[in-house]
mmCIF file of C-alpha atoms in Angstrom:
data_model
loop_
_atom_site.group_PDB
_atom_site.id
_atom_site.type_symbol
_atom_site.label_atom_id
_atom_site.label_comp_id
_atom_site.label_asym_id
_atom_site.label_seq_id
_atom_site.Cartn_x
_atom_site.Cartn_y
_atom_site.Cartn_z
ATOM 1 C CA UNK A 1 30.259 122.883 92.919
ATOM 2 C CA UNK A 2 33.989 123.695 93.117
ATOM 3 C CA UNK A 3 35.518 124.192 96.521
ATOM 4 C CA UNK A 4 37.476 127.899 96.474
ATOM 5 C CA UNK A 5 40.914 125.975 98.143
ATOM 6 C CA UNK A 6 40.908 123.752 94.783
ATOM 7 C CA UNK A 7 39.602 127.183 92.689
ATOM 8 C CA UNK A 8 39.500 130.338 94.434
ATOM 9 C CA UNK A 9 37.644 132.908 93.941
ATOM 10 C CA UNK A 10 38.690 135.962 95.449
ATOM 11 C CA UNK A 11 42.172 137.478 93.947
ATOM 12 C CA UNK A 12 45.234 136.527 95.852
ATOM 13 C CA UNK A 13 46.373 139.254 98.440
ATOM 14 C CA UNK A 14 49.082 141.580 97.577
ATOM 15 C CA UNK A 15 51.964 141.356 99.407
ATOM 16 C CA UNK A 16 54.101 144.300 100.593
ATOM 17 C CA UNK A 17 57.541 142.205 100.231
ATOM 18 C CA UNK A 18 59.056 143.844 96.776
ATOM 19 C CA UNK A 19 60.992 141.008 96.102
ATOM 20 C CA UNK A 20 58.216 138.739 95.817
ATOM 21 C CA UNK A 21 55.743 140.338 93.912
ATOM 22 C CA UNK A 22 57.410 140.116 89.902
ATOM 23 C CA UNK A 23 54.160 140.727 88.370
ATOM 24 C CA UNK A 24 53.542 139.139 84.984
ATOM 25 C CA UNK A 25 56.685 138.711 83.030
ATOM 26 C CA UNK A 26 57.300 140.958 79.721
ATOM 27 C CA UNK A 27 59.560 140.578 76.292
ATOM 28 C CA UNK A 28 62.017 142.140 75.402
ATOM 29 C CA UNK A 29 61.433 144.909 72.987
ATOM 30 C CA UNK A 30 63.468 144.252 69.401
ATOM 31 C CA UNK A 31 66.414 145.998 69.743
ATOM 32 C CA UNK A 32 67.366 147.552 66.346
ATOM 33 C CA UNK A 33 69.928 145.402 64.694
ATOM 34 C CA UNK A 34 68.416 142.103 65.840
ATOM 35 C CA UNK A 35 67.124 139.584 62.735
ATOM 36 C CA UNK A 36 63.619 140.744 61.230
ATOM 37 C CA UNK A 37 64.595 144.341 62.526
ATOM 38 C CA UNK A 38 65.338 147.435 60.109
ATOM 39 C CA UNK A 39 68.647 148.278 62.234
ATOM 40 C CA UNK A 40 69.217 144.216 61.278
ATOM 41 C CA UNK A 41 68.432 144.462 57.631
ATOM 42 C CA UNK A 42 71.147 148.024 57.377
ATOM 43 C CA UNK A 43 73.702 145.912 58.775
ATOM 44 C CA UNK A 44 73.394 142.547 56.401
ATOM 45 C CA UNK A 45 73.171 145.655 53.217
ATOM 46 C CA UNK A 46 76.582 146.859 54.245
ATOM 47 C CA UNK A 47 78.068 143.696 55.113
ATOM 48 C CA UNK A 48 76.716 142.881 51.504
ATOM 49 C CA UNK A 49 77.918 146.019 49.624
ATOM 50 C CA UNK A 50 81.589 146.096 51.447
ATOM 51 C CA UNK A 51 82.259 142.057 50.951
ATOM 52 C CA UNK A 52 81.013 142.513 47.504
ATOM 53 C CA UNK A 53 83.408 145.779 46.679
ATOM 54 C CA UNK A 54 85.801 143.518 48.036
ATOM 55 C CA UNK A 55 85.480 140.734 45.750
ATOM 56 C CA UNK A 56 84.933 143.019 42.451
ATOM 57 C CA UNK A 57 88.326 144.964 43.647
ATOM 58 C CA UNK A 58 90.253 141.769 43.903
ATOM 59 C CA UNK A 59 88.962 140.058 40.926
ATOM 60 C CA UNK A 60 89.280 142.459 38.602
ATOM 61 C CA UNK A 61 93.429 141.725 39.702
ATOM 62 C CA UNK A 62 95.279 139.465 37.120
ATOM 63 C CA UNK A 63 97.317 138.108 39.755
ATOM 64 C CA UNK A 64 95.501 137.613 42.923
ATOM 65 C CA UNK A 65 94.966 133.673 41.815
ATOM 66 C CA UNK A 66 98.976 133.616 42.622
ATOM 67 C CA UNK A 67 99.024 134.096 46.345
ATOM 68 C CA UNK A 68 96.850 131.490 48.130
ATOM 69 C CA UNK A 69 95.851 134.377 51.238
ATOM 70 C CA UNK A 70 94.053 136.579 48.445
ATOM 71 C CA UNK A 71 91.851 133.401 47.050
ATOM 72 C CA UNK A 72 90.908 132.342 50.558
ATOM 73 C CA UNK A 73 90.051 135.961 50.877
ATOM 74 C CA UNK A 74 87.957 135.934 47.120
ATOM 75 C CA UNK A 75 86.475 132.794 48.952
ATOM 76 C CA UNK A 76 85.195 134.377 51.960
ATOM 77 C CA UNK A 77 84.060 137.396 51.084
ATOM 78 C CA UNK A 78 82.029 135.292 48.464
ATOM 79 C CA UNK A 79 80.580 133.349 51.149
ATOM 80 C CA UNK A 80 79.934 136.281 53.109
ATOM 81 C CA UNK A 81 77.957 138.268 49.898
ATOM 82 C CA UNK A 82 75.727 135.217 49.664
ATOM 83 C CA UNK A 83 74.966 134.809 53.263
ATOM 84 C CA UNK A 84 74.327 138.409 53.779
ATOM 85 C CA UNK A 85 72.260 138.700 50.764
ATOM 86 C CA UNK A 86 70.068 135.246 52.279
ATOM 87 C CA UNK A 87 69.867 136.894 55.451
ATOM 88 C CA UNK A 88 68.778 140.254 53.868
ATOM 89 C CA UNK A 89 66.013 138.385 52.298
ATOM 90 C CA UNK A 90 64.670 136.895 55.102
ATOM 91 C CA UNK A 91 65.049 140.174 57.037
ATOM 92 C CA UNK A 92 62.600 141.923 54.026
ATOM 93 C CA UNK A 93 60.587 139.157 54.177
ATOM 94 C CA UNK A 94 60.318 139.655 58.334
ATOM 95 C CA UNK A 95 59.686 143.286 57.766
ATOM 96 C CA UNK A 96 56.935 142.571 55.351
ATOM 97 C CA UNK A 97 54.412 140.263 57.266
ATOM 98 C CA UNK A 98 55.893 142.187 60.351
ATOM 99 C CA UNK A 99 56.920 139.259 62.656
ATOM 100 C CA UNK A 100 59.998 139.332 64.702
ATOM 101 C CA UNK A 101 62.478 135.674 65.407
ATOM 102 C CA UNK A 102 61.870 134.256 68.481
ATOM 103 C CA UNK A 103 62.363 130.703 67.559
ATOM 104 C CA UNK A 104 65.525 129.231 69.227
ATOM 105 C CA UNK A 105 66.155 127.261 66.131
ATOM 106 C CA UNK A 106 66.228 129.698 63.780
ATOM 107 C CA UNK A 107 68.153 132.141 65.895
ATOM 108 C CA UNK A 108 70.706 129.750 66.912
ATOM 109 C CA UNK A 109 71.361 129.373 62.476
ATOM 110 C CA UNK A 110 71.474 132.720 62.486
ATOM 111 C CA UNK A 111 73.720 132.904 65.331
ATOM 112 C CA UNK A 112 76.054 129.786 63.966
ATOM 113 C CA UNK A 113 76.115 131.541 60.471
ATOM 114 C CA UNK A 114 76.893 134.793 61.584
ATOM 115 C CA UNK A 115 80.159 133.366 62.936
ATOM 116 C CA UNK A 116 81.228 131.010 61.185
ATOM 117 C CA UNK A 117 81.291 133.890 57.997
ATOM 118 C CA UNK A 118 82.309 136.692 60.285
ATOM 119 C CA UNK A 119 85.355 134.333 61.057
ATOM 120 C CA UNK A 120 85.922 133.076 58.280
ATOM 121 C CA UNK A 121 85.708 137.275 56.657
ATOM 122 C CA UNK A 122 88.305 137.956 59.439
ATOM 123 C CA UNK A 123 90.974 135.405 59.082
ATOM 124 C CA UNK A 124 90.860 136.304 55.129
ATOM 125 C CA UNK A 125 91.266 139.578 56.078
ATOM 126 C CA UNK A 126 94.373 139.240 58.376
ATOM 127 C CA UNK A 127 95.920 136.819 56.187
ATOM 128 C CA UNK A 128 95.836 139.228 53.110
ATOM 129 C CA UNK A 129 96.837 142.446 55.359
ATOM 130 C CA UNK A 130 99.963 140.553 55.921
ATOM 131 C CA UNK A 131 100.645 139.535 52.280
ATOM 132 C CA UNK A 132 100.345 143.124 51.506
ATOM 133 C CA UNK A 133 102.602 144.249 54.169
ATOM 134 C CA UNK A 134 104.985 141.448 52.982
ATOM 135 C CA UNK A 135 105.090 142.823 49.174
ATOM 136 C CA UNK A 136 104.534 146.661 50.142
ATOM 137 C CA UNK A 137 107.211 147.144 52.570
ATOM 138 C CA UNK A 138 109.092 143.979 52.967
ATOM 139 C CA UNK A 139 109.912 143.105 49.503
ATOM 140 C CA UNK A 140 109.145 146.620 47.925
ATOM 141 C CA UNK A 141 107.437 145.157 44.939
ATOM 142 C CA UNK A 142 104.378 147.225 44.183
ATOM 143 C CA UNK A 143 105.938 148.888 41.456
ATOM 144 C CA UNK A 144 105.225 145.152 39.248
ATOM 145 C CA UNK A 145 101.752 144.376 41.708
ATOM 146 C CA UNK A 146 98.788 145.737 42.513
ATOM 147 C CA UNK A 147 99.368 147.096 45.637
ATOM 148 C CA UNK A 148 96.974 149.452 45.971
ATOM 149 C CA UNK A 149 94.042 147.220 44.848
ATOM 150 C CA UNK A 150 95.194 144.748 47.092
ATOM 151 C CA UNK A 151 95.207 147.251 50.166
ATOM 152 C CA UNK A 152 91.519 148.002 49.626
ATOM 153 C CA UNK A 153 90.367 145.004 49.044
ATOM 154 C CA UNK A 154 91.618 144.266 52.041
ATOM 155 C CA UNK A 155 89.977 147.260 54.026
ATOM 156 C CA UNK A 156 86.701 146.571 52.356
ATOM 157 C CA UNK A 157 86.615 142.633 53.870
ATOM 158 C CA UNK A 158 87.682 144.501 57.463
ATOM 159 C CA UNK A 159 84.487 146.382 56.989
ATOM 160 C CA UNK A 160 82.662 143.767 55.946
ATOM 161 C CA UNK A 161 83.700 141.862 59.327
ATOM 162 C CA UNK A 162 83.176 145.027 61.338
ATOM 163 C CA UNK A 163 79.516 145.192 60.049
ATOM 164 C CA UNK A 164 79.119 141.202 60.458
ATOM 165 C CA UNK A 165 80.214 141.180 63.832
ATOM 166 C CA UNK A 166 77.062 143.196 65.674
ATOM 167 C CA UNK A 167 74.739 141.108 63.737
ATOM 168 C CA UNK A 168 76.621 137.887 65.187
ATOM 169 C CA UNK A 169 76.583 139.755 68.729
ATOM 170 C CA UNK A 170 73.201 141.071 68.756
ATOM 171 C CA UNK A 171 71.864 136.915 67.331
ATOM 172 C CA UNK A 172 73.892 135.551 69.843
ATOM 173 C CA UNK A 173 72.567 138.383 72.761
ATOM 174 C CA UNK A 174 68.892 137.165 71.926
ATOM 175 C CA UNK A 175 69.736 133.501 71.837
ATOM 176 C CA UNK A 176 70.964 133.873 75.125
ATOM 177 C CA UNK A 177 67.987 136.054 76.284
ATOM 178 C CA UNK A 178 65.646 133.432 75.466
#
């Protein structure tokens, strides 16, 4: 027979100090734009479609192999089209047997791939806006480039990094709510 010190049997008593009495602890709800959320999967499908505009608009340029800023940026807006389109898939995938990430080590990849492309997206970026200011304004040589093309290229990878970042924010937010 079990002694009610080591067991007891009767409920503990309720005590009228707030401060003490937590009460059982709940999770956090997803918050849309999280991995294996829908809010998630819009965001990897634009930073998809604007990182792959980019790339299409600067390599269907003759001379963007020329300057070393725009093939960094062909580079990174590569990497970010297949990393989106990975994460995308494993978003569907989430969305499909309905289960949410909670594993540390799969949110911390997520997390560690989010920035190291949205980086990577934004450095490109930069370094072709100022290529484009250089030849636009600086040198005034758009009449013989493709200034234009160049220019929304550009834009597009902003976007791209602008859509990455909240998914790096909101990966990084649960990895630190865990």
């Amino acid at each position: 027979m079990s002694r009610p010190s080591v067991h007891p049997v009767e409920a503990p008593p309720l005590t009228n100090g707030g401060a003490q009495n937590y009460g059982p602890r709940v999770r956090m709800k997803d918050v849309q734009g999280m991995p294996g959320t829908r809010g998630g999967l819009v965001l990897r499908l634009c930073q998809l479609a604007f990182a792959a505009i980019s790339l299409c608009v600067m390599a269907t340029t003759g001379d963007f192999p020329s300057v070393t800023a725009f093939r960094y940026l062909v580079a990174a807006v590569s990497l970010q089209c297949l990393w989106s389109m990975s994460m995308a898939l494993v978003d569907i995938y989430a969305l499909l047997v309905k289960r949410s990430f909670r594993n540390c080590r799969v949110v911390s990849l997520f997390t560690i791939g989010d920035g190291i492309t949205s980086t990577l997206t934004f450095a490109a970026a930069s370094a072709s806006a100022g290529i484009t200011v250089l030849i636009g304004n600086d040198l005034n040589r758009c009449a013989v480039n493709h200034c234009a093309r160049f220019e929304s290229a550009t834009a597009m990878a902003f976007i791209s990094w602008f859509v990455a970042s909240p998914s790096f924010l909101f990966n990084f937010w649960s990895l630190a709510s865990q």
